Short mmCIF file of C-alpha atoms and ligand atoms in Angstrom, two decimals:
data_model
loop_
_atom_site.label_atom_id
_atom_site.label_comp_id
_atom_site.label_asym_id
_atom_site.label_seq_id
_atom_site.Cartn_x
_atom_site.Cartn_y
_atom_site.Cartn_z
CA UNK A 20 36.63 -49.43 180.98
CA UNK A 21 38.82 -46.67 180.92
CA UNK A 22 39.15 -44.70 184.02
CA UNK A 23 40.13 -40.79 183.74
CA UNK A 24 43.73 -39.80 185.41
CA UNK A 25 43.59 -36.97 187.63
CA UNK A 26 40.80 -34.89 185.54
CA UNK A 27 38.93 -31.99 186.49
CA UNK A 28 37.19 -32.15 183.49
CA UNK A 29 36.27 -35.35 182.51
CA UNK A 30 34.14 -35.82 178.86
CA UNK A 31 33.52 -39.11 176.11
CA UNK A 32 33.14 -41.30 178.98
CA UNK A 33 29.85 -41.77 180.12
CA UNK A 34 26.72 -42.16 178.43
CA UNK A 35 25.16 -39.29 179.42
CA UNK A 36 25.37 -35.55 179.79
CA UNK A 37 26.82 -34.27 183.20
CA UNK A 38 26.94 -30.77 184.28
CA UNK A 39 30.36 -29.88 186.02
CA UNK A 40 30.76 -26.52 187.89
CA UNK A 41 34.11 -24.31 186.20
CA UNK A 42 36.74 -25.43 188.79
CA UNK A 43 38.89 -22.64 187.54
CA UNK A 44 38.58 -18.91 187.38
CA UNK A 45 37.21 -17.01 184.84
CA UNK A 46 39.50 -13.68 185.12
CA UNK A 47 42.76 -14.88 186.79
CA UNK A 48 44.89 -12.18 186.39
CA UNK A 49 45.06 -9.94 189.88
CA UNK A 50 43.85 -6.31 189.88
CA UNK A 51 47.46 -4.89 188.34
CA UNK A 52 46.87 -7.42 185.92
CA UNK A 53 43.70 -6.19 185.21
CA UNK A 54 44.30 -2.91 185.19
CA UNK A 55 47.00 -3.86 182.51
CA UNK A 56 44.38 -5.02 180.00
CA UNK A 57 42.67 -1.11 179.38
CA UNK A 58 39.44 -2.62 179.91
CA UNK A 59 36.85 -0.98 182.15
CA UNK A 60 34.98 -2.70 185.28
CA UNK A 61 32.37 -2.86 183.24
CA UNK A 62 33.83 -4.87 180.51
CA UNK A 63 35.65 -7.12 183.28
CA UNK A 64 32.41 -7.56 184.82
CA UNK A 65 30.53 -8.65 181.51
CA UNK A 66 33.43 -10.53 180.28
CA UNK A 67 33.54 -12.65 183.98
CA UNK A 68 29.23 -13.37 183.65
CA UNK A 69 28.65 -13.94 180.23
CA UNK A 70 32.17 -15.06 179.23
CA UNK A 71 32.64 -12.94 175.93
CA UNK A 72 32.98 -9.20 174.84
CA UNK A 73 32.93 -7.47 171.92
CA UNK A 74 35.48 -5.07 171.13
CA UNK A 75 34.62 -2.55 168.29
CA UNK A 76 37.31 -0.46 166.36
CA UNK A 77 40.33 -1.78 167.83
CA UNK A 78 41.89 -2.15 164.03
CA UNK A 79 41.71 1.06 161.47
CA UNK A 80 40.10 0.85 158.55
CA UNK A 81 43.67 0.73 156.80
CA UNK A 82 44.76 -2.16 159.01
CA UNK A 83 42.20 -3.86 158.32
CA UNK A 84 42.16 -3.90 154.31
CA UNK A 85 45.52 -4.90 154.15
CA UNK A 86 45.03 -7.83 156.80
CA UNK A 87 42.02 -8.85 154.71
CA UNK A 88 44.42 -8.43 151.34
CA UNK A 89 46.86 -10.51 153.15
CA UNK A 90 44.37 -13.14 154.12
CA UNK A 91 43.44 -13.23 150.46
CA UNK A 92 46.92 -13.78 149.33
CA UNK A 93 47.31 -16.77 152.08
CA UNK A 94 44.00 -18.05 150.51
CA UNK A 95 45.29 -18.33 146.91
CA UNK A 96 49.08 -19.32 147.88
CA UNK A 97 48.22 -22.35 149.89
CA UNK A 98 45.18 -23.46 147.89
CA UNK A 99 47.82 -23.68 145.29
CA UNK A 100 50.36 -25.77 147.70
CA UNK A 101 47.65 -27.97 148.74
CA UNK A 102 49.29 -27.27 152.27
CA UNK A 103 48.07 -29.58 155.21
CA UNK A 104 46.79 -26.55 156.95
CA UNK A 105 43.90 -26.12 154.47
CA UNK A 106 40.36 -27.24 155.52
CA UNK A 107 37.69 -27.12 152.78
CA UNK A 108 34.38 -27.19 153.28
CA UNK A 109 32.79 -30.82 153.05
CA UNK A 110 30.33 -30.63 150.12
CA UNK A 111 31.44 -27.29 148.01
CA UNK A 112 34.98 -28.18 148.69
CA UNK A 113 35.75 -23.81 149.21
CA UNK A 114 38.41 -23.14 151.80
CA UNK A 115 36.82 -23.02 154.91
CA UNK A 116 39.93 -22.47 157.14
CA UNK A 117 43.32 -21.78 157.37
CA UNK A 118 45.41 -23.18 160.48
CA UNK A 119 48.44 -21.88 161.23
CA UNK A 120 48.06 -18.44 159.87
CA UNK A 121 50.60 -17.16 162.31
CA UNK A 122 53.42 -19.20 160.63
CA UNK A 123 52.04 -18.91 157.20
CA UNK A 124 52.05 -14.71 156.80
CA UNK A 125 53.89 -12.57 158.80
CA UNK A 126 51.42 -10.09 159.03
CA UNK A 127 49.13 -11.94 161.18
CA UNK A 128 52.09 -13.18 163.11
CA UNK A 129 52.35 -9.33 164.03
CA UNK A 130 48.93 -9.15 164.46
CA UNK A 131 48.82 -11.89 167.25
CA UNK A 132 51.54 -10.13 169.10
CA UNK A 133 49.79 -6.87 168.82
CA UNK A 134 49.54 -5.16 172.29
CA UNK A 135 45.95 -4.77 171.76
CA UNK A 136 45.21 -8.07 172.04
CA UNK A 137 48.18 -9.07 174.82
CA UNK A 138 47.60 -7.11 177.36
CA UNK A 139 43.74 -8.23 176.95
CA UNK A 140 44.97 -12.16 177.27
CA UNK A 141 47.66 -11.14 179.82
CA UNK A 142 45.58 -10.02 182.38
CA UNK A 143 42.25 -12.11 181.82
CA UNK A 144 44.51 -15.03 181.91
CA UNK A 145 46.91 -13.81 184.91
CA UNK A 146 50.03 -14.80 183.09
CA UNK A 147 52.32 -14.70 180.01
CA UNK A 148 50.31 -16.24 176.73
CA UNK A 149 51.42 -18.64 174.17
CA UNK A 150 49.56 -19.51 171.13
CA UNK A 151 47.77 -22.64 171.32
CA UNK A 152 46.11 -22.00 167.89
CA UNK A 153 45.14 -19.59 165.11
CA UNK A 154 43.46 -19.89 161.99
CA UNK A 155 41.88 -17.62 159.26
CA UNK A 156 38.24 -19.04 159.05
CA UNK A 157 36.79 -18.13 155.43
CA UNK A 158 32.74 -18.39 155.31
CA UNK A 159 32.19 -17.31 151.70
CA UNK A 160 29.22 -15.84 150.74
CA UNK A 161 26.84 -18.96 149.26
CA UNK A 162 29.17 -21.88 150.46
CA UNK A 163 30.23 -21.26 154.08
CA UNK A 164 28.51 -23.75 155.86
CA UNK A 165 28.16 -23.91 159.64
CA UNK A 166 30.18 -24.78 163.13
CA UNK A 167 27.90 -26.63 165.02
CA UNK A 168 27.82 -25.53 168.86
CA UNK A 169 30.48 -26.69 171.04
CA UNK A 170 33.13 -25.58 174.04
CA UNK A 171 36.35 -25.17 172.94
CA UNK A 172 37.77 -26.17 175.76
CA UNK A 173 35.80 -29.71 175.62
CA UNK A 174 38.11 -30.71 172.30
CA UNK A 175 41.49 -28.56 173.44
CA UNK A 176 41.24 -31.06 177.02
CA UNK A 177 40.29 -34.16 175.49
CA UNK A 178 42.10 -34.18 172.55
CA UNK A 179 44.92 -31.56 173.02
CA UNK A 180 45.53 -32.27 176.92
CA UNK A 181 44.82 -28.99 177.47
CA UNK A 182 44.71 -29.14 181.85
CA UNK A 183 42.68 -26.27 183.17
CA UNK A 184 40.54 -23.45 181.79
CA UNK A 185 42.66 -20.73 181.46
CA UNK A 186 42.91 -19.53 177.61
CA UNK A 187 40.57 -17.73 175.79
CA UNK A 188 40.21 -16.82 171.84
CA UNK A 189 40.21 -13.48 169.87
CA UNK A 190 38.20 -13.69 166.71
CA UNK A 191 39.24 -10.40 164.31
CA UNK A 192 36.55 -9.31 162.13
CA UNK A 193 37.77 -8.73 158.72
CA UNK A 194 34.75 -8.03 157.23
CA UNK A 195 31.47 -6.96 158.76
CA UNK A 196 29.44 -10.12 160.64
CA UNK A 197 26.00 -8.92 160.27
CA UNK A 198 22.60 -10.95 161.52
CA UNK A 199 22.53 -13.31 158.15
CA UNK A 200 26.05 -14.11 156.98
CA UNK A 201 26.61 -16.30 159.99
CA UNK A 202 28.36 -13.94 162.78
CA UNK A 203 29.57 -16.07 165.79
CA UNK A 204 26.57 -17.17 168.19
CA UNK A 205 27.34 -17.47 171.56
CA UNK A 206 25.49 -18.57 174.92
CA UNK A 207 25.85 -16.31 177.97
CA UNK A 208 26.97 -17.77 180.81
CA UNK A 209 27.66 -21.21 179.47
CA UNK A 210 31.03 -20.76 180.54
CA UNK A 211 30.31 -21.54 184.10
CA UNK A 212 29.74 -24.99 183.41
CA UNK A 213 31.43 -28.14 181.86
CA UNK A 214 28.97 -30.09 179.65
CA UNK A 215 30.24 -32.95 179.16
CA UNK A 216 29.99 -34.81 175.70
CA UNK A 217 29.52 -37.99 175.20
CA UNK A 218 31.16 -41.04 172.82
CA UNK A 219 34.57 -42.14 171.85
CA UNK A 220 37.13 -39.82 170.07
CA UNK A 221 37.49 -41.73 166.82
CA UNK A 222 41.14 -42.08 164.91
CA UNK A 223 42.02 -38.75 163.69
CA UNK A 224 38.85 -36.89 164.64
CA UNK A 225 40.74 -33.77 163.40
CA UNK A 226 40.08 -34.57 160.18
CA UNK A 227 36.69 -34.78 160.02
CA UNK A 228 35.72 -32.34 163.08
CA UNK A 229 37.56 -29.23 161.47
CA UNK A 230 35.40 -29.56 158.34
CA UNK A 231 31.59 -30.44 160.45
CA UNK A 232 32.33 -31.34 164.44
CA UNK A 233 30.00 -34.65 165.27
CA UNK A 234 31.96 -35.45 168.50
CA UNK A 235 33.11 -33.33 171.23
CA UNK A 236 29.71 -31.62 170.76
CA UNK A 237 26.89 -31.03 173.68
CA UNK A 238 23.81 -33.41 173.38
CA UNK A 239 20.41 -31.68 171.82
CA UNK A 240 19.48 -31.82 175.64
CA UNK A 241 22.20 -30.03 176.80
CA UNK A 242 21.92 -27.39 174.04
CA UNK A 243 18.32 -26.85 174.53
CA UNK A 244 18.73 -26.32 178.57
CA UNK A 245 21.89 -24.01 177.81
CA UNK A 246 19.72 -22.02 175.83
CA UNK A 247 16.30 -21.94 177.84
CA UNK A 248 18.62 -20.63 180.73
CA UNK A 249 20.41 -18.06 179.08
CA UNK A 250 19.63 -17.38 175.58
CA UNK A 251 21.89 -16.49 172.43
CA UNK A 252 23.96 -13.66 171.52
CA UNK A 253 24.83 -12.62 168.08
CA UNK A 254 28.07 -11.03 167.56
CA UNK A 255 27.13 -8.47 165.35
CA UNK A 256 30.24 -6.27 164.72
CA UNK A 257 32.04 -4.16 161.85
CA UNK A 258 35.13 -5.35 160.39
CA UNK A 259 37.92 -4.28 162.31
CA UNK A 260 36.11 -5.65 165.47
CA UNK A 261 37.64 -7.91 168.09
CA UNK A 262 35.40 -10.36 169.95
CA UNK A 263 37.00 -11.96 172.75
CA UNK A 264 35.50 -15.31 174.37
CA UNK A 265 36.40 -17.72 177.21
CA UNK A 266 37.51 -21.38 176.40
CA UNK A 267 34.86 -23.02 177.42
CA UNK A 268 31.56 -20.56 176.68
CA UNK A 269 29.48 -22.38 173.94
CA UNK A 270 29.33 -20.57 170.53
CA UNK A 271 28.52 -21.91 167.21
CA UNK A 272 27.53 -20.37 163.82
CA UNK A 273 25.12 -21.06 160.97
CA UNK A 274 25.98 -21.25 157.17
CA UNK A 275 26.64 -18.05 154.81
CA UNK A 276 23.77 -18.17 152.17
CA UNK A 277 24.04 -14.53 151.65
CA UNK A 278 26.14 -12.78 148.85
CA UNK A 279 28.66 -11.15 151.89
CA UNK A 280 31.54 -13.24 152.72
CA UNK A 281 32.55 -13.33 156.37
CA UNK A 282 35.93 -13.47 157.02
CA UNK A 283 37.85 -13.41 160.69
CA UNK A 284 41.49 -14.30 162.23
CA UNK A 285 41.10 -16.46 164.58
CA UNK A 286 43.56 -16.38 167.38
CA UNK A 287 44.05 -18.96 170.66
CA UNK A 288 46.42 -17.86 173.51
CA UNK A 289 46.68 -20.21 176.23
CA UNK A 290 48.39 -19.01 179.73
CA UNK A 291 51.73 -20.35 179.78
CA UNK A 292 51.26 -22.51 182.92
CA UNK A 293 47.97 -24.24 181.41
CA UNK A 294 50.79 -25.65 178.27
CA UNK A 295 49.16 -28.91 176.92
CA UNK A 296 50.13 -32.54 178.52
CA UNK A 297 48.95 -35.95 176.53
CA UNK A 298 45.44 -35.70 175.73
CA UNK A 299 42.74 -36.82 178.24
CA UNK A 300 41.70 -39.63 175.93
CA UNK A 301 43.69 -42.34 174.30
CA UNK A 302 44.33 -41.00 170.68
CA UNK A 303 47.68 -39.53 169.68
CA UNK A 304 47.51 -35.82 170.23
CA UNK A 305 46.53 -33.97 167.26
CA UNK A 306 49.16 -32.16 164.88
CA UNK A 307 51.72 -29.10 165.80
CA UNK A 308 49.16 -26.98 162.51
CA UNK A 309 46.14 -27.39 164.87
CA UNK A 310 47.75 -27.52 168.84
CA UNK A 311 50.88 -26.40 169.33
CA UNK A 312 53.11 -28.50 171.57
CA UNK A 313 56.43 -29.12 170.34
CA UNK A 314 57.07 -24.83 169.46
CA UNK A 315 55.30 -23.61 172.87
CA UNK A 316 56.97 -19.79 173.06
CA UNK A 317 55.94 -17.10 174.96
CA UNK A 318 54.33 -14.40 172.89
CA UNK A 319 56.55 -10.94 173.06
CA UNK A 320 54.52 -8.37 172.61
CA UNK A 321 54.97 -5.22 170.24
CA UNK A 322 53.20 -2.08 170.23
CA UNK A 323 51.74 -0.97 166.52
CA UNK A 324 48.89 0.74 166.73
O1 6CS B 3 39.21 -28.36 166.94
C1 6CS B 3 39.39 -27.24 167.38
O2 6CS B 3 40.43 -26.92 167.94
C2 6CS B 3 38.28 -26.25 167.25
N1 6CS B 3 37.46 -26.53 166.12
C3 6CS B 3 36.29 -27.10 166.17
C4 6CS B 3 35.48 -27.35 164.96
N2 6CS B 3 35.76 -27.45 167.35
C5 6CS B 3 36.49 -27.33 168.58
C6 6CS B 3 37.45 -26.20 168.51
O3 6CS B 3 36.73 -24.98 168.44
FE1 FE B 4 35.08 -22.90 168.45
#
């Protein structure tokens, strides 16, 4: 039997669900650092007990369209290349993400050093940010199926060895997420706890859990008591929106069977003293495209808008 090294958060070993208490902070940065992010005590406050916020307006109209242009572009160049970074969905084969947008189009590169979205990750994480991830997720109207409901954090520590909760994602509307073409669903408060999953991380996991997610996912159980305790938020926004959620809240989505594509960026900065170590489970880690290890740089910010 395998025993965990020195792991707060240990998950895929049991056989059943466990309920950890957060042994980290939700909000680490102190109150200059807070003050740094332009949010109000309000929004700290609601970002700290539910573990999300939603940002409206923080992109223009104009910034916007050509970011969505641009993600467009991406889509048809690296369908094209039949690049490694391209996930398609499993049954209508339709792009379903891009990984590594930040590398593949400078515009989003500049996007994900955008001060409007640094100083935010600065001071909720209480450090300098790197970016552990960031991908353009494409849920076309009629095909985009579903992510199934799961912690970030749960996959990022197992598989990507990421230590302690302490980096949070930025999802960047694109287009607007209304109630039917599968906005992001998220559970209040779930953030305060570490669900732990159970079974084995199978060889290369990423390949299959990037197109539906079977592992690394909360038992019906768990999903049920999350939600009889505190309920479901839709993240009903505008394009040009910026929803901002903690590592480890649990969020899902359900398929696009409306004539409206959704589109979002999807950006992952991780405090610079959280970087990744080996993976708490025995697979290899998973690829640079997905979790960045070997190119770990500190994001500089620049101030556009
Ligand atoms: O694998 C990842 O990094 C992300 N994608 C999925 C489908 N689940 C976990 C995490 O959000
Ligand atoms: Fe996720």
């Amino acid at each position: 039997m395998l025993t965990p090294r020195d792991d707060l958060y240990p998950s895929r070993f049991g056989k059943n669900t466990q309920y950890l208490p957060r042994q980290d902070p939700v909000i680490h940065g102190d109150s200059a650092q807070r003050a740094g992010t332009g949010l109000s005590a309000e929004q700290l406050a609601d970002f700290e007990k539910n573990g999300f916020l939603i940002l409206d307006a923080v992109f223009t109209e104009s910034e916007v369209a050509a970011l969505r242009s641009e993600s467009s572009e991406l889509l048809t160049d690296v369908t094209t290349k039949n690049l490694k970074e391209v996930i398609c969905e499993p049954n209508s084969g339709a792009v379903r993400s891009v990984f590594r947008a930040h590398k593949l189009s400078q515009p989003i590169e500049k996007v994900t050093n955008d001060h409007r979205l640094t100083r935010i990750a600065q001071g909720l994480l209480g450090d300098a940010v790197y970016i552990h991830q960031t991908r353009v997720n494409f849920k076309p109207g009629f095909k985009g199926t579903e992510f199934y409901w799961h912690s970030d954090f749960e996959t990022w520590h197992v598989e990507d060895g990421m230590p302690r909760m302490r980096a949070l994602s930025m999802s960047i509307t694109l287009t607007e997420n209304h109630a039917d073409n599968g906005p992001l669903l998220l559970i209040p408060g779930s953030h305060k706890t570490f669900v732990t999953c159970t079974g084995e991380t199978p060889d290369n996991h990423h390949e299959k859990s990037l197109r539906k997610q079977q592992f690394g996912v909360p038992s019906d159980e768990a999903v049920s008591h999350l939600i009889e305790t505190n309920g479901i938020a839709r993240a009903e926004c505008k394009a040009g929106s910026v929803i901002v959620f903690d590592c480890n809240t649990v969020h899902g989505s359900n398929s696009n069977i409306t004539p409206d594509p959704r589109a979002n960026i999807f950006v992952v900065y991780n405090a610079m003293a959280n970087a990744v170590i080996d993976p708490f489970c025995t697979q290899p880690p998973r690829p640079e495209h997905v979790c960045t290890r070997e190119s770990i740089v500190q994001v500089q910010t620049q101030t556009h808008g």
